[in-house]
Amino acid sequence: MKTSVHLAGLLAAAAVTLAACSTEMPDPDEKAGGGTGDPEGTTTSGSAAESPETSTSVGSGGETSADRSPEGTDASATSPSDEEDEPSPSGGHDGPSLEAGPSLDGTPSSPSSSSTLSAAGREQQSRLEEMAPSVLLAEDLPGDVLVGEQRRASVDSQFELNMTVRGVEAQGECRRLITRIDTFSRPGSAVGFSQYEVDPDAEGAIGEPEAFAAAVITPDEEDVMGMFGQLPEVCGELTGPNATAVFEPVEGLPGASRLVMESGGERIELLMGGASDGDEHVYTGYVNIETELAEQMLREQVAAFEERKR
């Protein structure tokens, strides 16, 4: 079973994509391992950027599932002459758009399939069930924008990030960092993913809000979320013919940043990132939710992750 979930709301061409062989993630209020299978289905967002031609085996907005080095894209490995020949992760688009989010392709982590898992897969499944409470339910997060969630989990997965900012020009170190995030891929990962259901008319919603949170186990210890925290210092403000994109830090959260994009009087806000601890991570995204409320959601999510059972 393959499920594709798109989180959109960044004008007509933005998407956060999860493509996975997946089942329901265990509810933190239920006994661990008590999740049930999820019926096969596809939810899309009507985004102008969504196209089967831009996806490969994991539907990750153009990313392949080929193995990459544990260090991601080496910022020092690209010479100026190489940069001129490489396609830019930004630019070549009249209006602002963003693709950013997680993708995974792997083995369902439902109890019914546990007998077919490898020993490493069973260990991941057990750890993911213990991490389930660190991905908060909508009812446990502040405000009235989030009203529910769809939870899925996968073990022994190809976990990827993708981030492509269009309409503005990124150069040098900023370009390399965005590319590093966009090409981040870790086979053999485990992911518990929640896509939140939203009320666009609730106080704190700006336009079309979207939100997700994911608990992630990678094969090795690494500061995955730290890449998002580097964006404000490395990239700052980017400009293009018709758009601007500004990366802002989030006080006290070194693994997160805020992106504000503006073009033609339209404004998009995205709060992204989370926290990493060894090989365990919490990854979130809040789109078009009032700044103060989105930060409060993120802080509570990170706090739940830091207080998780280990």
mmCIF file of N, CA and C in Angstrom, residues 2-106:
data_model
loop_
_atom_site.group_PDB
_atom_site.id
_atom_site.type_symbol
_atom_site.label_atom_id
_atom_site.label_comp_id
_atom_site.label_asym_id
_atom_site.label_seq_id
_atom_site.Cartn_x
_atom_site.Cartn_y
_atom_site.Cartn_z
ATOM 1 N N LYS A 2 0.541 2.181 -0.840
ATOM 2 C CA LYS A 2 1.288 3.425 -0.899
ATOM 3 C C LYS A 2 0.329 4.581 -0.715
ATOM 4 N N THR A 3 0.645 5.467 0.187
ATOM 5 C CA THR A 3 -0.186 6.624 0.478
ATOM 6 C C THR A 3 0.615 7.878 0.222
ATOM 7 N N SER A 4 0.013 8.838 -0.451
ATOM 8 C CA SER A 4 0.700 10.098 -0.706
ATOM 9 C C SER A 4 -0.094 11.215 -0.064
ATOM 10 N N VAL A 5 0.546 11.973 0.783
ATOM 11 C CA VAL A 5 -0.106 13.060 1.505
ATOM 12 C C VAL A 5 0.603 14.354 1.165
ATOM 13 N N HIS A 6 -0.122 15.342 0.709
ATOM 14 C CA HIS A 6 0.465 16.624 0.354
ATOM 15 C C HIS A 6 0.020 17.696 1.342
ATOM 16 N N LEU A 7 0.967 18.418 1.897
ATOM 17 C CA LEU A 7 0.675 19.567 2.731
ATOM 18 C C LEU A 7 0.951 20.794 1.885
ATOM 19 N N ALA A 8 -0.097 21.521 1.513
ATOM 20 C CA ALA A 8 0.101 22.699 0.682
ATOM 21 C C ALA A 8 -0.398 23.927 1.397
ATOM 22 N N GLY A 9 -0.371 25.072 0.723
ATOM 23 C CA GLY A 9 -0.798 26.317 1.318
ATOM 24 C C GLY A 9 0.214 27.396 1.036
ATOM 25 N N LEU A 10 1.266 27.079 0.311
ATOM 26 C CA LEU A 10 2.266 28.077 -0.045
ATOM 27 C C LEU A 10 1.942 28.565 -1.453
ATOM 28 N N LEU A 11 0.883 29.380 -1.593
ATOM 29 C CA LEU A 11 0.346 29.835 -2.863
ATOM 30 C C LEU A 11 -0.037 28.632 -3.707
ATOM 31 N N ALA A 12 0.174 28.700 -5.029
ATOM 32 C CA ALA A 12 -0.322 27.631 -5.893
ATOM 33 C C ALA A 12 0.713 26.571 -6.166
ATOM 34 N N ALA A 13 1.946 26.765 -5.711
ATOM 35 C CA ALA A 13 2.990 25.831 -6.122
ATOM 36 C C ALA A 13 3.812 25.291 -4.970
ATOM 37 N N ALA A 14 3.231 25.232 -3.775
ATOM 38 C CA ALA A 14 4.000 24.779 -2.625
ATOM 39 C C ALA A 14 3.469 23.455 -2.154
ATOM 40 N N ALA A 15 4.365 22.578 -1.694
ATOM 41 C CA ALA A 15 3.909 21.298 -1.187
ATOM 42 C C ALA A 15 4.886 20.743 -0.182
ATOM 43 N N VAL A 16 4.349 20.062 0.809
ATOM 44 C CA VAL A 16 5.153 19.231 1.691
ATOM 45 C C VAL A 16 4.623 17.825 1.479
ATOM 46 N N THR A 17 5.450 16.889 1.090
ATOM 47 C CA THR A 17 4.986 15.598 0.626
ATOM 48 C C THR A 17 5.460 14.473 1.516
ATOM 49 N N LEU A 18 4.543 13.586 1.832
ATOM 50 C CA LEU A 18 4.898 12.325 2.456
ATOM 51 C C LEU A 18 4.419 11.228 1.539
ATOM 52 N N ALA A 19 5.313 10.390 1.042
ATOM 53 C CA ALA A 19 4.919 9.223 0.269
ATOM 54 C C ALA A 19 5.450 8.012 0.998
ATOM 55 N N ALA A 20 4.569 7.086 1.368
ATOM 56 C CA ALA A 20 5.054 5.991 2.196
ATOM 57 C C ALA A 20 4.180 4.766 2.078
ATOM 58 N N CYS A 21 4.775 3.617 2.253
ATOM 59 C CA CYS A 21 4.021 2.429 2.622
ATOM 60 C C CYS A 21 3.757 2.606 4.099
ATOM 61 N N SER A 22 2.510 2.841 4.490
ATOM 62 C CA SER A 22 2.297 3.315 5.846
ATOM 63 C C SER A 22 1.050 2.726 6.460
ATOM 64 N N THR A 23 1.006 2.785 7.792
ATOM 65 C CA THR A 23 -0.167 2.413 8.556
ATOM 66 C C THR A 23 -0.366 3.475 9.610
ATOM 67 N N GLU A 24 -1.434 3.343 10.376
ATOM 68 C CA GLU A 24 -1.667 4.332 11.416
ATOM 69 C C GLU A 24 -0.562 4.275 12.450
ATOM 70 N N MET A 25 -0.146 5.449 12.888
ATOM 71 C CA MET A 25 0.816 5.540 13.983
ATOM 72 C C MET A 25 0.073 5.285 15.281
ATOM 73 N N PRO A 26 0.669 4.566 16.222
ATOM 74 C CA PRO A 26 -0.038 4.297 17.479
ATOM 75 C C PRO A 26 -0.453 5.576 18.175
ATOM 76 N N ASP A 27 -1.705 5.609 18.650
ATOM 77 C CA ASP A 27 -2.172 6.742 19.423
ATOM 78 C C ASP A 27 -1.493 6.702 20.783
ATOM 79 N N PRO A 28 -0.962 7.850 21.258
ATOM 80 C CA PRO A 28 -0.278 7.833 22.558
ATOM 81 C C PRO A 28 -1.174 7.440 23.714
ATOM 82 N N ASP A 29 -2.491 7.548 23.522
ATOM 83 C CA ASP A 29 -3.406 7.159 24.589
ATOM 84 C C ASP A 29 -3.758 5.679 24.534
ATOM 85 N N GLU A 30 -3.308 4.988 23.453
ATOM 86 C CA GLU A 30 -3.589 3.573 23.330
ATOM 87 C C GLU A 30 -2.371 2.771 23.744
ATOM 88 N N LYS A 31 -2.571 1.468 23.937
ATOM 89 C CA LYS A 31 -1.464 0.586 24.262
ATOM 90 C C LYS A 31 -0.481 0.576 23.115
ATOM 91 N N ALA A 32 0.797 0.616 23.404
ATOM 92 C CA ALA A 32 1.821 0.623 22.365
ATOM 93 C C ALA A 32 1.625 -0.563 21.449
ATOM 94 N N GLY A 33 1.761 -0.265 20.124
ATOM 95 C CA GLY A 33 1.616 -1.320 19.129
ATOM 96 C C GLY A 33 0.176 -1.605 18.803
ATOM 97 N N GLY A 34 -0.750 -0.765 19.249
ATOM 98 C CA GLY A 34 -2.160 -1.047 19.025
ATOM 99 C C GLY A 34 -2.725 -0.407 17.796
ATOM 100 N N GLY A 35 -1.891 0.146 16.908
ATOM 101 C CA GLY A 35 -2.396 0.800 15.717
ATOM 102 C C GLY A 35 -3.012 -0.209 14.770
ATOM 103 N N THR A 36 -3.888 0.269 13.895
ATOM 104 C CA THR A 36 -4.515 -0.577 12.899
ATOM 105 C C THR A 36 -4.125 -0.122 11.528
ATOM 106 N N GLY A 37 -4.344 -0.947 10.553
ATOM 107 C CA GLY A 37 -3.975 -0.606 9.179
ATOM 108 C C GLY A 37 -4.789 0.549 8.661
ATOM 109 N N ASP A 38 -4.200 1.315 7.754
ATOM 110 C CA ASP A 38 -4.874 2.456 7.153
ATOM 111 C C ASP A 38 -5.348 2.098 5.770
ATOM 112 N N PRO A 39 -6.620 2.330 5.405
ATOM 113 C CA PRO A 39 -7.075 1.990 4.077
ATOM 114 C C PRO A 39 -6.314 2.770 3.037
ATOM 115 N N GLU A 40 -6.093 2.107 1.910
ATOM 116 C CA GLU A 40 -5.309 2.750 0.870
ATOM 117 C C GLU A 40 -6.052 3.959 0.325
ATOM 118 N N GLY A 41 -5.318 5.047 0.084
ATOM 119 C CA GLY A 41 -5.940 6.248 -0.443
ATOM 120 C C GLY A 41 -4.913 7.288 -0.738
ATOM 121 N N THR A 42 -5.319 8.314 -1.448
ATOM 122 C CA THR A 42 -4.419 9.399 -1.809
ATOM 123 C C THR A 42 -5.103 10.719 -1.542
ATOM 124 N N THR A 43 -4.421 11.602 -0.834
ATOM 125 C CA THR A 43 -4.926 12.940 -0.564
ATOM 126 C C THR A 43 -4.012 13.933 -1.232
ATOM 127 N N THR A 44 -4.547 14.773 -2.098
ATOM 128 C CA THR A 44 -3.727 15.771 -2.763
ATOM 129 C C THR A 44 -4.269 17.145 -2.475
ATOM 130 N N SER A 45 -3.475 18.164 -2.874
ATOM 131 C CA SER A 45 -3.812 19.517 -2.465
ATOM 132 C C SER A 45 -4.175 20.426 -3.622
ATOM 133 N N GLY A 46 -4.144 19.931 -4.833
ATOM 134 C CA GLY A 46 -4.455 20.793 -5.951
ATOM 135 C C GLY A 46 -3.375 21.799 -6.237
ATOM 136 N N SER A 47 -2.161 21.540 -5.776
ATOM 137 C CA SER A 47 -1.072 22.468 -5.993
ATOM 138 C C SER A 47 -0.616 22.438 -7.427
ATOM 139 N N ALA A 48 -0.311 23.610 -7.998
ATOM 140 C CA ALA A 48 0.144 23.676 -9.367
ATOM 141 C C ALA A 48 1.486 23.019 -9.546
ATOM 142 N N ALA A 49 2.224 22.851 -8.455
ATOM 143 C CA ALA A 49 3.546 22.243 -8.560
ATOM 144 C C ALA A 49 3.492 20.732 -8.533
ATOM 145 N N GLU A 50 2.352 20.158 -8.195
ATOM 146 C CA GLU A 50 2.261 18.731 -8.043
ATOM 147 C C GLU A 50 2.133 18.088 -9.411
ATOM 148 N N SER A 51 3.029 17.199 -9.732
ATOM 149 C CA SER A 51 3.004 16.541 -11.016
ATOM 150 C C SER A 51 3.687 15.211 -10.892
ATOM 151 N N PRO A 52 3.099 14.130 -11.466
ATOM 152 C CA PRO A 52 3.773 12.843 -11.378
ATOM 153 C C PRO A 52 5.162 12.881 -11.986
ATOM 154 N N GLU A 53 5.368 13.766 -12.965
ATOM 155 C CA GLU A 53 6.661 13.832 -13.624
ATOM 156 C C GLU A 53 7.750 14.395 -12.721
ATOM 157 N N THR A 54 7.360 15.107 -11.661
ATOM 158 C CA THR A 54 8.371 15.671 -10.778
ATOM 159 C C THR A 54 8.736 14.741 -9.641
ATOM 160 N N SER A 55 8.069 13.591 -9.571
ATOM 161 C CA SER A 55 8.320 12.663 -8.482
ATOM 162 C C SER A 55 8.999 11.410 -9.006
ATOM 163 N N THR A 56 9.785 10.773 -8.148
ATOM 164 C CA THR A 56 10.361 9.490 -8.500
ATOM 165 C C THR A 56 9.801 8.448 -7.566
ATOM 166 N N SER A 57 10.613 7.523 -7.082
ATOM 167 C CA SER A 57 10.074 6.379 -6.367
ATOM 168 C C SER A 57 9.421 6.738 -5.048
ATOM 169 N N VAL A 58 9.724 7.900 -4.484
ATOM 170 C CA VAL A 58 9.115 8.257 -3.204
ATOM 171 C C VAL A 58 8.239 9.489 -3.308
ATOM 172 N N GLY A 59 8.007 9.995 -4.488
ATOM 173 C CA GLY A 59 7.122 11.144 -4.631
ATOM 174 C C GLY A 59 7.579 12.334 -3.852
ATOM 175 N N SER A 60 8.878 12.633 -3.869
ATOM 176 C CA SER A 60 9.414 13.654 -2.977
ATOM 177 C C SER A 60 9.718 14.950 -3.695
ATOM 178 N N GLY A 61 8.894 15.335 -4.637
ATOM 179 C CA GLY A 61 9.086 16.613 -5.299
ATOM 180 C C GLY A 61 10.319 16.628 -6.166
ATOM 181 N N GLY A 62 10.633 15.475 -6.823
ATOM 182 C CA GLY A 62 11.737 15.444 -7.747
ATOM 183 C C GLY A 62 12.962 14.754 -7.207
ATOM 184 N N GLU A 63 12.938 14.351 -5.944
ATOM 185 C CA GLU A 63 14.092 13.689 -5.365
ATOM 186 C C GLU A 63 14.057 12.200 -5.665
ATOM 187 N N THR A 64 15.205 11.602 -5.913
ATOM 188 C CA THR A 64 15.282 10.167 -6.097
ATOM 189 C C THR A 64 15.535 9.506 -4.765
ATOM 190 N N SER A 65 15.449 8.190 -4.746
ATOM 191 C CA SER A 65 15.699 7.459 -3.510
ATOM 192 C C SER A 65 17.089 6.852 -3.516
ATOM 193 N N ALA A 66 18.000 7.365 -4.345
ATOM 194 C CA ALA A 66 19.370 6.867 -4.373
ATOM 195 C C ALA A 66 20.062 7.154 -3.057
ATOM 196 N N ASP A 67 20.946 6.235 -2.640
ATOM 197 C CA ASP A 67 21.686 6.441 -1.401
ATOM 198 C C ASP A 67 22.606 7.631 -1.539
ATOM 199 N N ARG A 68 22.754 8.384 -0.433
ATOM 200 C CA ARG A 68 23.670 9.506 -0.403
ATOM 201 C C ARG A 68 24.571 9.344 0.798
ATOM 202 N N SER A 69 25.664 10.088 0.816
ATOM 203 C CA SER A 69 26.605 9.962 1.916
ATOM 204 C C SER A 69 25.973 10.451 3.202
ATOM 205 N N PRO A 70 26.403 9.900 4.359
ATOM 206 C CA PRO A 70 25.818 10.318 5.640
ATOM 207 C C PRO A 70 25.962 11.797 5.908
ATOM 208 N N GLU A 71 26.911 12.458 5.258
ATOM 209 C CA GLU A 71 27.123 13.877 5.521
ATOM 210 C C GLU A 71 26.271 14.762 4.629
ATOM 211 N N GLY A 72 25.448 14.157 3.721
ATOM 212 C CA GLY A 72 24.627 14.970 2.825
ATOM 213 C C GLY A 72 25.516 15.616 1.777
ATOM 214 N N THR A 73 25.121 16.793 1.306
ATOM 215 C CA THR A 73 25.891 17.497 0.304
ATOM 216 C C THR A 73 27.005 18.286 0.969
ATOM 217 N N ASP A 74 28.235 18.041 0.587
ATOM 218 C CA ASP A 74 29.391 18.705 1.178
ATOM 219 C C ASP A 74 29.463 20.131 0.678
ATOM 220 N N ALA A 75 29.342 21.089 1.607
ATOM 221 C CA ALA A 75 29.343 22.492 1.205
ATOM 222 C C ALA A 75 30.656 22.909 0.579
ATOM 223 N N SER A 76 31.724 22.177 0.860
ATOM 224 C CA SER A 76 33.020 22.558 0.324
ATOM 225 C C SER A 76 33.362 21.816 -0.946
ATOM 226 N N ALA A 77 32.456 20.950 -1.402
ATOM 227 C CA ALA A 77 32.778 20.101 -2.536
ATOM 228 C C ALA A 77 32.436 20.743 -3.864
ATOM 229 N N THR A 78 31.791 21.896 -3.850
ATOM 230 C CA THR A 78 31.362 22.543 -5.080
ATOM 231 C C THR A 78 32.202 23.761 -5.345
ATOM 232 N N SER A 79 32.920 23.750 -6.435
ATOM 233 C CA SER A 79 33.744 24.897 -6.797
ATOM 234 C C SER A 79 32.896 25.928 -7.497
ATOM 235 N N PRO A 80 33.347 27.202 -7.600
ATOM 236 C CA PRO A 80 32.567 28.211 -8.306
ATOM 237 C C PRO A 80 32.252 27.804 -9.730
ATOM 238 N N SER A 81 33.192 27.146 -10.409
ATOM 239 C CA SER A 81 32.909 26.740 -11.775
ATOM 240 C C SER A 81 31.839 25.669 -11.822
ATOM 241 N N ASP A 82 31.837 24.764 -10.815
ATOM 242 C CA ASP A 82 30.799 23.748 -10.754
ATOM 243 C C ASP A 82 29.438 24.370 -10.530
ATOM 244 N N GLU A 83 29.376 25.410 -9.685
ATOM 245 C CA GLU A 83 28.100 26.035 -9.370
ATOM 246 C C GLU A 83 27.448 26.624 -10.607
ATOM 247 N N GLU A 84 28.250 27.130 -11.537
ATOM 248 C CA GLU A 84 27.680 27.743 -12.723
ATOM 249 C C GLU A 84 26.974 26.724 -13.590
ATOM 250 N N ASP A 85 27.413 25.449 -13.507
ATOM 251 C CA ASP A 85 26.819 24.417 -14.334
ATOM 252 C C ASP A 85 25.666 23.697 -13.659
ATOM 253 N N GLU A 86 25.541 23.859 -12.329
ATOM 254 C CA GLU A 86 24.508 23.155 -11.598
ATOM 255 C C GLU A 86 23.177 23.893 -11.678
ATOM 256 N N PRO A 87 22.058 23.156 -11.735
ATOM 257 C CA PRO A 87 20.768 23.827 -11.626
ATOM 258 C C PRO A 87 20.621 24.420 -10.245
ATOM 259 N N SER A 88 20.139 25.653 -10.172
ATOM 260 C CA SER A 88 19.994 26.308 -8.882
ATOM 261 C C SER A 88 18.781 25.774 -8.163
ATOM 262 N N PRO A 89 18.829 25.625 -6.836
ATOM 263 C CA PRO A 89 17.652 25.218 -6.084
ATOM 264 C C PRO A 89 16.624 26.324 -5.997
ATOM 265 N N SER A 90 16.942 27.499 -6.495
ATOM 266 C CA SER A 90 15.992 28.598 -6.500
ATOM 267 C C SER A 90 16.116 29.324 -7.815
ATOM 268 N N GLY A 91 15.165 30.192 -8.075
ATOM 269 C CA GLY A 91 15.189 30.950 -9.319
ATOM 270 C C GLY A 91 14.440 30.222 -10.410
ATOM 271 N N GLY A 92 14.330 30.895 -11.598
ATOM 272 C CA GLY A 92 13.678 30.291 -12.735
ATOM 273 C C GLY A 92 12.178 30.192 -12.598
ATOM 274 N N HIS A 93 11.579 31.027 -11.783
ATOM 275 C CA HIS A 93 10.141 30.979 -11.520
ATOM 276 C C HIS A 93 9.694 32.384 -11.174
ATOM 277 N N ASP A 94 8.571 32.805 -11.747
ATOM 278 C CA ASP A 94 8.153 34.199 -11.583
ATOM 279 C C ASP A 94 7.651 34.512 -10.180
ATOM 280 N N GLY A 95 6.922 33.597 -9.561
ATOM 281 C CA GLY A 95 6.335 33.868 -8.255
ATOM 282 C C GLY A 95 6.978 33.028 -7.179
ATOM 283 N N PRO A 96 6.697 33.335 -5.920
ATOM 284 C CA PRO A 96 7.329 32.578 -4.844
ATOM 285 C C PRO A 96 6.685 31.212 -4.694
ATOM 286 N N SER A 97 7.471 30.216 -4.489
ATOM 287 C CA SER A 97 6.928 28.908 -4.159
ATOM 288 C C SER A 97 7.955 28.150 -3.360
ATOM 289 N N LEU A 98 7.475 27.138 -2.652
ATOM 290 C CA LEU A 98 8.356 26.359 -1.799
ATOM 291 C C LEU A 98 7.886 24.931 -1.776
ATOM 292 N N GLU A 99 8.809 24.003 -1.904
ATOM 293 C CA GLU A 99 8.544 22.613 -1.592
ATOM 294 C C GLU A 99 9.441 22.264 -0.421
ATOM 295 N N ALA A 100 8.857 21.799 0.650
ATOM 296 C CA ALA A 100 9.660 21.488 1.835
ATOM 297 C C ALA A 100 8.950 20.451 2.655
ATOM 298 N N GLY A 101 9.660 19.421 3.070
ATOM 299 C CA GLY A 101 8.998 18.449 3.906
ATOM 300 C C GLY A 101 9.638 17.088 3.871
ATOM 301 N N PRO A 102 9.012 16.118 4.547
ATOM 302 C CA PRO A 102 9.580 14.781 4.638
ATOM 303 C C PRO A 102 8.991 13.854 3.598
ATOM 304 N N SER A 103 9.756 12.873 3.195
ATOM 305 C CA SER A 103 9.248 11.783 2.388
ATOM 306 C C SER A 103 9.834 10.496 2.911
ATOM 307 N N LEU A 104 9.096 9.413 2.745
ATOM 308 C CA LEU A 104 9.632 8.136 3.158
ATOM 309 C C LEU A 104 8.982 7.039 2.341
ATOM 310 N N ASP A 105 9.699 5.944 2.192
ATOM 311 C CA ASP A 105 9.183 4.785 1.482
ATOM 312 C C ASP A 105 9.720 3.564 2.194
ATOM 313 N N GLY A 106 8.867 2.776 2.797
ATOM 314 C CA GLY A 106 9.398 1.678 3.588
ATOM 315 C C GLY A 106 8.347 0.679 3.999
#
